[in-house]
Amino acid sequence: MRNALAISTLLVTGLLDAQVTALKVGHLVNPATGPAAANQVLLLEGGRFTAIGADVPIPAGATEVDLSQYYVSPGLVDAHNHLALTYKEEPEHNSYYLTSVMDSTALRAIQAVSNGMTMMNAGFTMVRDLGNNANYADTALRVAIEQGWVPGPTIIKSGIIIGGFGGQFYPVPEREMLIEPEYLNADTNDEIVKAVRRNILYGAKIIKICVDCKPYGYTADEMRLFITEAAKSGLKDAGHVQTHGGALRAIDAGIYSIEHSVALDDETHKLMAKKGIWRVCTETPFTTYHTNTPGAKERFDRQVAGMKNAYANHVKMAFSTDADYYIPGMDRGQVVIDFIKSWQAAEIPAPEILKIMTVNGYKVCELYDKRGPIKAGFPADLIAVRGNPLENLDTLRDVRFVMKDGIFFKKDGVMVPGAFFHSGPVPPSAWRIH
Ligand SMILES: [Zn+2]
């Protein structure tokens, strides 16, 4: 009886009803295949696309939405973010070790909601979140979005980063307990298996490991153990890599993705291309707000040369940022979209960059056959901008319209997230936690 009542309430509120929406789109961009198609009609029903084309008839009674002045694209993907971490100059001097002491998991989960909404505002409807989320704030975020408590991108997340003793931290001996929960220590085969299982139990969709954060990084055999244990639950492994030796070991083990580019060169790119390993490379742009560190320009030039080399070697590349900090005057979404500067500096053509920001993003999240492309039967996610991003990528800096699961998040350049908020899980199947 209760369930019936709940479902009838949903019907009244329009969440599960059969109302058809028709979007009249000026230009529909398909990053997978190339040029934009003019004057398209997109029909939606129950949160999914049902028909797309120039000659699709609009059913009587459908709600019509005029997007004729826009270029409509699939939503963007950031393949490496940390939504539940924001370190700052004040008070912690940009040391996230101190952030982990000062900000509770609860506070960081709320920060993650805020960061997720700013990501949506910037056009990112999918985010791969790779750890540094205190005690599973990332799971709380993902479940809250999936249950309809708050709006946010589709989240593929890792839970706690697993590393050899200490993870990426350098605590003093009397504060050793501060390694966890930011990192899970796993130094033996038994501990590796247990750490993988713990993350999976608490909602991970990918396993993130520190390949070489310490001199005693993981061997190729230890990484193979990570891979086989994760694979039992259908998960892949992402490796934080910062040394050439670590890259070679991770490639040898057949890791799914290498995070960061600092250790990658022509040799490793060729091996990655051969094995189909993703390059999730987090290249920070050269900007006025990032240039206060010594050697920033030289580092940026090396990054750009690395991107060009990876692209020339046909390595699978994903748009990714490692965004986990506060830049005064900018929200997380604005920080992230500014990373297109790095891709433009690498002189990769705009249509290729858009493909990397969409198609490749869905693929590295392993959702390409379920969500992302604007396709009949798929969840109705999309963004709209004023100009053609295939010709001018900077049009993505001013996203005017965002829709996720057929619900409008942003219209006419303004966030209108009201329809996303529910005082209970929606749909009822989302009661399942983790
Ligand atoms: Zn990171």
XYZ file of C-alpha atoms and ligand atoms in Angstrom:
435
model
C 0.000 0.000 0.000
C 2.756 2.369 0.960
C 4.655 1.647 -2.250
C 1.557 2.251 -4.335
C 1.035 5.568 -2.613
C 4.642 6.536 -3.175
C 4.493 5.727 -6.847
C 1.224 7.604 -7.355
C 2.875 10.615 -5.700
C 5.682 10.379 -8.212
C 3.173 10.273 -11.044
C 1.515 13.426 -9.735
C 4.833 15.213 -9.415
C 5.758 14.254 -12.957
C 8.802 12.168 -12.111
C 7.586 8.915 -13.567
C 4.795 10.153 -15.789
C 4.487 9.659 -19.479
C 4.741 13.353 -20.318
C 6.589 13.865 -23.579
C 9.008 16.757 -23.934
C 10.149 17.942 -27.363
C 13.398 19.879 -27.654
C 13.683 21.884 -30.869
C 17.422 22.114 -31.398
C 19.192 24.515 -33.762
C 22.292 22.359 -34.193
C 22.914 18.932 -32.707
C 26.587 18.090 -32.246
C 27.637 14.452 -32.335
C 31.283 14.439 -31.180
C 31.690 10.802 -32.217
C 30.916 11.360 -35.879
C 31.633 14.991 -36.719
C 29.544 17.838 -38.085
C 26.500 19.271 -36.358
C 23.074 18.422 -37.763
C 20.719 21.390 -38.203
C 17.132 21.682 -36.984
C 16.729 18.509 -34.987
C 13.846 17.430 -32.783
C 14.633 15.444 -29.634
C 11.744 13.699 -27.889
C 12.082 12.708 -24.235
C 9.894 10.602 -22.023
C 10.515 9.207 -18.547
C 13.959 10.844 -18.417
C 15.219 9.226 -21.621
C 15.530 10.163 -25.263
C 12.886 8.372 -27.305
C 13.387 9.807 -30.809
C 15.905 12.104 -32.505
C 15.861 13.506 -36.041
C 14.921 16.308 -38.405
C 11.563 14.796 -39.333
C 10.423 13.515 -35.952
C 6.774 14.565 -35.474
C 5.993 16.309 -32.176
C 3.103 14.489 -30.477
C 0.038 16.514 -29.472
C 0.297 17.640 -25.847
C 4.096 17.486 -25.747
C 5.928 20.217 -23.828
C 8.011 22.093 -26.375
C 11.359 23.650 -25.477
C 12.964 26.019 -27.946
C 16.724 25.501 -28.232
C 16.813 26.666 -31.842
C 19.447 29.326 -31.113
C 21.864 26.826 -29.586
C 24.409 24.146 -30.402
C 23.480 21.116 -28.326
C 26.155 18.654 -27.280
C 26.360 15.618 -25.019
C 27.433 16.533 -21.477
C 31.106 16.920 -20.608
C 33.191 14.563 -18.465
C 36.025 15.277 -16.030
C 37.772 11.923 -15.636
C 39.825 12.852 -12.576
C 38.427 15.148 -9.912
C 38.197 15.194 -6.110
C 34.809 16.705 -5.364
C 35.030 16.143 -1.608
C 38.387 17.855 -1.200
C 38.982 21.596 -1.349
C 42.245 22.746 0.133
C 42.835 26.454 0.486
C 45.505 29.029 1.199
C 43.688 30.033 4.401
C 43.946 28.445 6.873
C 45.841 25.365 5.718
C 48.418 26.850 3.292
C 47.128 24.580 0.520
C 48.239 21.464 2.416
C 45.520 18.858 2.038
C 47.119 16.870 4.845
C 45.894 19.674 7.103
C 42.518 19.774 5.321
C 42.087 16.098 6.188
C 42.557 16.991 9.855
C 40.364 20.086 9.859
C 37.379 19.179 7.635
C 35.072 16.349 8.743
C 33.739 13.728 6.346
C 30.288 15.281 6.797
C 31.512 18.738 5.834
C 33.443 17.342 2.893
C 30.350 15.506 1.641
C 28.452 18.790 1.656
C 31.343 20.514 -0.121
C 31.175 17.703 -2.679
C 27.488 18.450 -3.327
C 28.347 22.106 -3.895
C 31.285 21.253 -6.163
C 29.139 18.757 -8.073
C 26.503 21.413 -8.734
C 29.104 23.881 -10.002
C 30.424 21.136 -12.263
C 26.903 20.657 -13.668
C 26.613 24.413 -14.084
C 29.787 24.293 -16.211
C 28.337 21.485 -18.366
C 29.926 18.435 -16.702
C 27.248 15.776 -16.379
C 29.701 12.988 -15.479
C 32.660 13.001 -13.096
C 35.161 10.285 -12.276
C 36.171 10.971 -8.690
C 39.441 9.392 -7.615
C 39.754 9.447 -3.857
C 40.798 11.882 -1.126
C 37.229 11.952 0.118
C 37.784 11.324 3.852
C 35.697 8.386 5.058
C 33.701 7.726 1.854
C 32.179 11.181 1.363
C 32.304 10.266 -2.336
C 29.940 7.356 -1.770
C 27.570 9.640 0.145
C 27.645 12.073 -2.778
C 27.006 9.404 -5.393
C 24.148 7.798 -3.462
C 22.578 11.198 -2.659
C 22.592 12.064 -6.373
C 21.297 8.654 -7.422
C 18.533 8.751 -4.785
C 17.416 12.215 -5.894
C 18.299 14.158 -2.747
C 20.488 16.596 -4.665
C 21.388 17.323 -8.283
C 24.824 16.365 -9.498
C 26.795 14.647 -12.212
C 26.854 10.898 -12.695
C 29.635 9.830 -10.352
C 32.156 7.043 -10.907
C 34.242 6.959 -7.760
C 37.017 5.092 -6.084
C 36.435 5.233 -2.367
C 39.675 5.461 -0.411
C 42.979 5.492 -2.279
C 44.972 2.335 -1.508
C 48.714 2.663 -1.079
C 51.830 1.266 0.512
C 52.290 2.472 4.075
C 51.515 6.198 4.300
C 49.757 6.656 0.978
C 50.705 10.153 -0.185
C 51.104 11.456 3.380
C 54.221 12.017 5.465
C 52.890 12.054 9.027
C 55.115 12.231 12.096
C 55.374 8.883 13.923
C 53.153 9.990 16.807
C 50.419 10.960 14.326
C 50.510 7.791 12.228
C 46.760 7.364 12.700
C 46.222 10.377 10.418
C 47.075 8.321 7.315
C 43.591 6.848 7.475
C 40.914 7.450 6.393
C 42.480 9.552 3.618
C 44.496 6.497 2.514
C 44.149 2.765 3.079
C 47.471 1.130 3.942
C 47.964 -2.142 2.072
C 51.480 -3.550 2.212
C 50.991 -7.308 1.913
C 48.943 -9.446 -0.438
C 46.353 -10.082 2.283
C 46.063 -6.374 2.958
C 45.702 -5.628 -0.749
C 42.802 -8.066 -1.071
C 41.147 -6.721 2.076
C 41.542 -3.079 0.986
C 40.006 -3.759 -2.439
C 37.095 -5.585 -0.830
C 36.577 -2.816 1.712
C 36.303 -0.187 -1.023
C 33.917 -2.318 -3.040
C 31.754 -2.945 0.037
C 31.563 0.815 0.606
C 30.559 1.732 -2.898
C 33.646 2.047 -5.114
C 33.141 1.793 -8.879
C 36.874 1.826 -9.632
C 39.903 0.960 -7.489
C 42.519 3.716 -7.124
C 46.031 2.798 -6.104
C 49.232 4.680 -5.377
C 51.626 2.924 -7.735
C 54.783 4.740 -6.643
C 53.922 7.435 -4.103
C 56.672 6.037 -1.890
C 60.001 4.428 -2.864
C 58.488 1.078 -1.854
C 55.744 1.333 -4.486
C 53.847 -1.659 -5.798
C 55.478 -4.306 -7.981
C 53.822 -5.443 -11.211
C 52.804 -8.665 -9.433
C 51.173 -6.734 -6.595
C 49.269 -4.669 -9.146
C 48.153 -7.868 -10.869
C 46.683 -8.922 -7.530
C 44.780 -5.608 -7.342
C 43.532 -6.189 -10.866
C 42.340 -9.780 -10.342
C 40.699 -8.969 -7.015
C 38.863 -5.925 -8.422
C 37.863 -7.873 -11.533
C 35.956 -10.397 -9.394
C 33.481 -7.559 -8.799
C 33.692 -6.199 -12.337
C 35.896 -3.243 -11.412
C 39.026 -1.818 -13.017
C 42.080 -0.181 -11.463
C 43.383 3.371 -11.826
C 46.995 3.988 -10.889
C 48.468 7.233 -9.596
C 51.868 7.211 -11.314
C 54.712 9.676 -10.769
C 57.884 7.801 -11.796
C 59.064 6.232 -15.036
C 59.650 2.906 -13.274
C 56.169 3.027 -11.783
C 54.685 3.678 -15.215
C 56.527 0.702 -16.703
C 55.383 -1.598 -13.865
C 51.760 -0.402 -14.139
C 51.801 -0.936 -17.905
C 53.378 -4.374 -17.463
C 50.611 -5.296 -14.995
C 47.963 -4.095 -17.479
C 46.442 -1.383 -15.323
C 43.264 0.200 -16.729
C 44.312 3.854 -16.489
C 47.386 5.842 -15.615
C 46.569 9.004 -13.684
C 48.833 12.046 -14.235
C 51.364 12.567 -16.973
C 54.534 13.628 -15.209
C 56.256 10.250 -15.711
C 55.021 9.495 -19.225
C 57.241 9.741 -22.301
C 57.422 8.427 -25.848
C 58.384 4.939 -24.659
C 55.513 4.615 -22.174
C 53.036 6.226 -24.582
C 53.844 3.637 -27.235
C 53.393 0.817 -24.712
C 50.123 2.321 -23.452
C 48.779 2.651 -26.996
C 49.683 -0.970 -27.685
C 47.904 -2.189 -24.556
C 44.964 0.235 -24.764
C 45.734 1.818 -21.390
C 43.955 5.115 -20.692
C 46.021 8.273 -20.174
C 44.148 10.371 -17.599
C 46.666 13.101 -17.465
C 45.391 16.082 -15.409
C 47.438 18.783 -17.198
C 47.049 22.041 -15.300
C 46.786 25.083 -17.585
C 49.312 27.902 -17.523
C 47.291 30.739 -16.041
C 47.676 33.850 -13.945
C 46.345 31.964 -10.926
C 48.592 28.905 -11.333
C 51.892 30.654 -12.060
C 53.050 31.413 -8.549
C 55.203 28.292 -8.311
C 58.796 28.230 -9.559
C 59.249 26.489 -12.917
C 55.539 26.623 -13.784
C 56.121 27.648 -17.415
C 58.744 24.954 -17.993
C 56.448 22.366 -16.399
C 53.560 23.480 -18.590
C 55.714 23.296 -21.743
C 56.742 19.728 -20.812
C 53.080 18.834 -20.265
C 52.072 20.213 -23.648
C 54.905 18.325 -25.366
C 53.722 15.174 -23.591
C 50.118 15.692 -24.748
C 51.287 16.176 -28.327
C 53.382 13.010 -28.101
C 50.502 10.987 -26.628
C 48.107 12.250 -29.298
C 50.589 11.439 -32.075
C 51.003 7.935 -30.615
C 47.210 7.396 -30.569
C 47.078 6.873 -26.817
C 43.552 6.851 -25.405
C 43.264 10.239 -23.667
C 40.677 11.594 -21.237
C 39.982 15.187 -20.187
C 40.884 15.308 -16.513
C 41.941 17.903 -14.011
C 42.863 16.678 -10.523
C 40.840 19.679 -9.315
C 40.884 19.632 -5.512
C 41.713 23.216 -4.507
C 40.153 26.625 -4.119
C 41.013 29.463 -6.459
C 39.587 32.714 -5.039
C 36.793 33.996 -7.224
C 36.291 30.720 -9.102
C 34.020 27.775 -8.410
C 35.025 24.168 -9.125
C 33.271 24.126 -12.496
C 35.084 27.287 -13.612
C 38.438 25.870 -12.509
C 37.775 22.676 -14.477
C 36.581 24.193 -17.769
C 39.704 26.384 -17.824
C 41.727 23.192 -18.426
C 40.729 23.389 -22.102
C 43.637 25.854 -22.326
C 46.080 22.955 -21.958
C 44.423 21.004 -24.774
C 44.317 24.064 -27.007
C 48.014 24.702 -26.280
C 48.745 21.142 -27.470
C 47.139 22.132 -30.796
C 44.769 19.191 -30.771
C 41.860 20.076 -33.124
C 38.672 21.292 -31.421
C 36.499 18.377 -32.681
C 39.042 15.943 -31.212
C 39.113 17.767 -27.876
C 35.300 17.737 -27.725
C 35.363 14.006 -28.467
C 37.912 13.514 -25.668
C 35.707 15.551 -23.279
C 32.599 13.518 -24.104
C 32.973 10.170 -25.873
C 36.321 9.299 -24.272
C 34.983 10.383 -20.895
C 32.011 8.017 -21.126
C 34.359 5.260 -22.250
C 36.905 5.670 -19.446
C 33.929 5.624 -17.036
C 32.750 2.427 -18.794
C 29.348 4.003 -19.402
C 29.522 4.645 -23.155
C 26.883 2.006 -23.903
C 24.606 3.242 -21.087
C 24.844 7.025 -20.699
C 26.362 10.047 -22.371
C 25.691 9.881 -26.115
C 22.495 11.605 -27.272
C 20.768 8.506 -28.485
C 17.250 7.029 -28.321
C 16.884 4.881 -25.224
C 19.669 6.636 -23.314
C 19.233 8.918 -20.267
C 18.445 12.432 -21.479
C 21.637 14.319 -20.576
C 22.818 17.255 -22.685
C 24.185 20.779 -22.686
C 23.661 23.763 -24.995
C 26.033 26.564 -25.939
C 25.761 29.617 -28.178
C 28.386 28.756 -30.803
C 29.751 25.688 -32.539
C 32.229 23.930 -30.214
C 33.557 21.949 -33.182
C 34.939 25.246 -34.496
C 35.516 27.178 -31.289
C 36.017 25.211 -28.096
C 35.765 28.389 -26.020
C 31.988 28.334 -26.557
C 32.028 25.641 -23.816
C 32.997 28.350 -21.310
C 29.437 29.702 -21.411
C 27.046 26.776 -21.096
C 23.501 28.111 -21.315
C 21.408 24.982 -20.769
C 22.031 21.717 -18.906
C 19.737 18.714 -18.651
C 20.300 15.458 -16.785
C 17.917 12.508 -16.803
C 15.470 14.709 -18.684
C 15.343 17.274 -15.849
C 16.405 20.859 -16.517
C 19.318 21.892 -14.306
C 20.129 25.148 -16.099
C 18.051 27.294 -18.431
C 18.960 30.553 -20.157
C 22.321 30.536 -18.368
C 20.827 30.271 -14.861
C 20.768 27.239 -12.534
C 17.179 26.053 -11.933
C 17.765 22.847 -9.964
C 14.472 22.800 -8.028
C 13.065 19.725 -9.776
C 16.037 17.644 -8.616
C 15.286 17.955 -4.897
C 13.166 15.309 -3.205
C 12.656 14.573 0.467
C 13.172 10.886 -0.126
C 14.812 8.504 -2.535
C 13.644 8.645 -6.140
C 13.204 6.264 -7.828
C 12.261 3.738 -5.108
C 14.824 1.265 -6.501
C 17.539 3.679 -5.387
C 16.866 2.692 -1.784
C 19.736 0.252 -2.275
C 22.690 1.911 -0.617
C 26.236 2.191 -1.950
Zn 44.090 13.269 -8.071
